[in-house]
Amino acid sequence: MRLITDQELNTMSTESKRRRHQELDRKLAVASQRGWSCAHRIEASRAKVHAAILLDVEQGRDTEAKIEKRRVRGAPRASN
């Protein structure tokens, strides 16, 4: 198992980070039960994701990422 990168964390929404954290919790439980040598890498990734979630909450970014809508070429613009 590879460690999660900072770049991956920067592009994820807080909700995605929470889902990844839960996934890593499950993987860590299995790895610990089976004595896998990768357990320390799973734990490191889990801690990194946890810290990123706390930072998001602290900085008020605890929301879903907004998806920008692209205007279709030739489509009329919405009037305000």
PDB file of C-alpha atoms in Angstrom, residues 4-71:
ATOM      1  CA  ILE A   4      -1.510   9.204   0.200  1.00  0.00           C
ATOM      2  CA  THR A   5       0.114  12.305  -1.298  1.00  0.00           C
ATOM      3  CA  ASP A   6      -0.384  15.934  -0.320  1.00  0.00           C
ATOM      4  CA  GLN A   7      -1.518  16.672  -3.869  1.00  0.00           C
ATOM      5  CA  GLU A   8      -4.264  14.043  -3.598  1.00  0.00           C
ATOM      6  CA  LEU A   9      -5.429  15.530  -0.305  1.00  0.00           C
ATOM      7  CA  ASN A  10      -5.480  19.055  -1.717  1.00  0.00           C
ATOM      8  CA  THR A  11      -7.870  18.052  -4.502  1.00  0.00           C
ATOM      9  CA  MET A  12     -10.281  16.092  -2.289  1.00  0.00           C
ATOM     10  CA  SER A  13     -13.372  17.518  -0.620  1.00  0.00           C
ATOM     11  CA  THR A  14     -13.706  17.148   3.134  1.00  0.00           C
ATOM     12  CA  GLU A  15     -16.417  14.539   2.635  1.00  0.00           C
ATOM     13  CA  SER A  16     -14.108  12.510   0.385  1.00  0.00           C
ATOM     14  CA  LYS A  17     -11.410  12.733   3.039  1.00  0.00           C
ATOM     15  CA  ARG A  18     -13.868  11.399   5.612  1.00  0.00           C
ATOM     16  CA  ARG A  19     -14.750   8.471   3.365  1.00  0.00           C
ATOM     17  CA  ARG A  20     -11.044   7.753   2.783  1.00  0.00           C
ATOM     18  CA  HIS A  21     -10.450   7.895   6.549  1.00  0.00           C
ATOM     19  CA  GLN A  22     -13.186   5.293   7.137  1.00  0.00           C
ATOM     20  CA  GLU A  23     -11.754   3.110   4.388  1.00  0.00           C
ATOM     21  CA  LEU A  24      -8.301   3.304   5.959  1.00  0.00           C
ATOM     22  CA  ASP A  25      -9.807   2.428   9.372  1.00  0.00           C
ATOM     23  CA  ARG A  26     -11.220  -0.778   7.890  1.00  0.00           C
ATOM     24  CA  LYS A  27      -7.958  -1.626   6.129  1.00  0.00           C
ATOM     25  CA  LEU A  28      -5.978  -0.983   9.299  1.00  0.00           C
ATOM     26  CA  ALA A  29      -8.239  -3.306  11.299  1.00  0.00           C
ATOM     27  CA  VAL A  30      -7.730  -6.109   8.760  1.00  0.00           C
ATOM     28  CA  ALA A  31      -3.988  -5.490   8.533  1.00  0.00           C
ATOM     29  CA  SER A  32      -3.632  -5.572  12.319  1.00  0.00           C
ATOM     30  CA  GLN A  33      -5.646  -8.791  12.651  1.00  0.00           C
ATOM     31  CA  ARG A  34      -3.616 -10.513   9.974  1.00  0.00           C
ATOM     32  CA  GLY A  35      -0.249  -9.139  11.020  1.00  0.00           C
ATOM     33  CA  TRP A  36       0.491  -7.516   7.670  1.00  0.00           C
ATOM     34  CA  SER A  37       3.696  -5.524   7.438  1.00  0.00           C
ATOM     35  CA  CYS A  38       1.940  -2.652   5.633  1.00  0.00           C
ATOM     36  CA  ALA A  39      -0.065  -1.683   8.730  1.00  0.00           C
ATOM     37  CA  HIS A  40       2.345   1.153   9.575  1.00  0.00           C
ATOM     38  CA  ARG A  41       1.852   2.706   6.100  1.00  0.00           C
ATOM     39  CA  ILE A  42      -1.928   2.467   6.444  1.00  0.00           C
ATOM     40  CA  GLU A  43      -1.705   4.130   9.846  1.00  0.00           C
ATOM     41  CA  ALA A  44       0.507   6.913   8.428  1.00  0.00           C
ATOM     42  CA  SER A  45      -1.973   7.593   5.606  1.00  0.00           C
ATOM     43  CA  ARG A  46      -4.871   7.535   8.066  1.00  0.00           C
ATOM     44  CA  ALA A  47      -3.119  10.064  10.306  1.00  0.00           C
ATOM     45  CA  LYS A  48      -2.361  12.298   7.319  1.00  0.00           C
ATOM     46  CA  VAL A  49      -6.005  12.243   6.169  1.00  0.00           C
ATOM     47  CA  HIS A  50      -7.183  12.904   9.723  1.00  0.00           C
ATOM     48  CA  ALA A  51      -4.904  15.958   9.982  1.00  0.00           C
ATOM     49  CA  ALA A  52      -6.204  17.238   6.620  1.00  0.00           C
ATOM     50  CA  ILE A  53      -9.814  16.887   7.813  1.00  0.00           C
ATOM     51  CA  LEU A  54      -9.039  18.813  11.007  1.00  0.00           C
ATOM     52  CA  LEU A  55      -7.341  21.548   8.972  1.00  0.00           C
ATOM     53  CA  ASP A  56     -10.377  21.825   6.683  1.00  0.00           C
ATOM     54  CA  VAL A  57     -12.694  22.158   9.682  1.00  0.00           C
ATOM     55  CA  GLU A  58     -10.374  24.681  11.337  1.00  0.00           C
ATOM     56  CA  GLN A  59     -10.221  26.829   8.193  1.00  0.00           C
ATOM     57  CA  GLY A  60     -13.953  26.629   7.520  1.00  0.00           C
ATOM     58  CA  ARG A  61     -13.609  24.503   4.384  1.00  0.00           C
ATOM     59  CA  ASP A  62     -15.829  21.753   5.737  1.00  0.00           C
ATOM     60  CA  THR A  63     -18.069  21.779   2.676  1.00  0.00           C
ATOM     61  CA  GLU A  64     -18.392  19.863  -0.558  1.00  0.00           C
ATOM     62  CA  ALA A  65     -16.231  21.104  -3.409  1.00  0.00           C
ATOM     63  CA  LYS A  66     -18.196  23.208  -5.854  1.00  0.00           C
ATOM     64  CA  ILE A  67     -18.262  21.943  -9.401  1.00  0.00           C
ATOM     65  CA  GLU A  68     -17.906  24.744 -11.903  1.00  0.00           C
ATOM     66  CA  LYS A  69     -20.431  24.639 -14.679  1.00  0.00           C
ATOM     67  CA  ARG A  70     -19.019  25.191 -18.132  1.00  0.00           C
ATOM     68  CA  ARG A  71     -20.995  27.077 -20.697  1.00  0.00           C
TER      69      ARG A  71
END
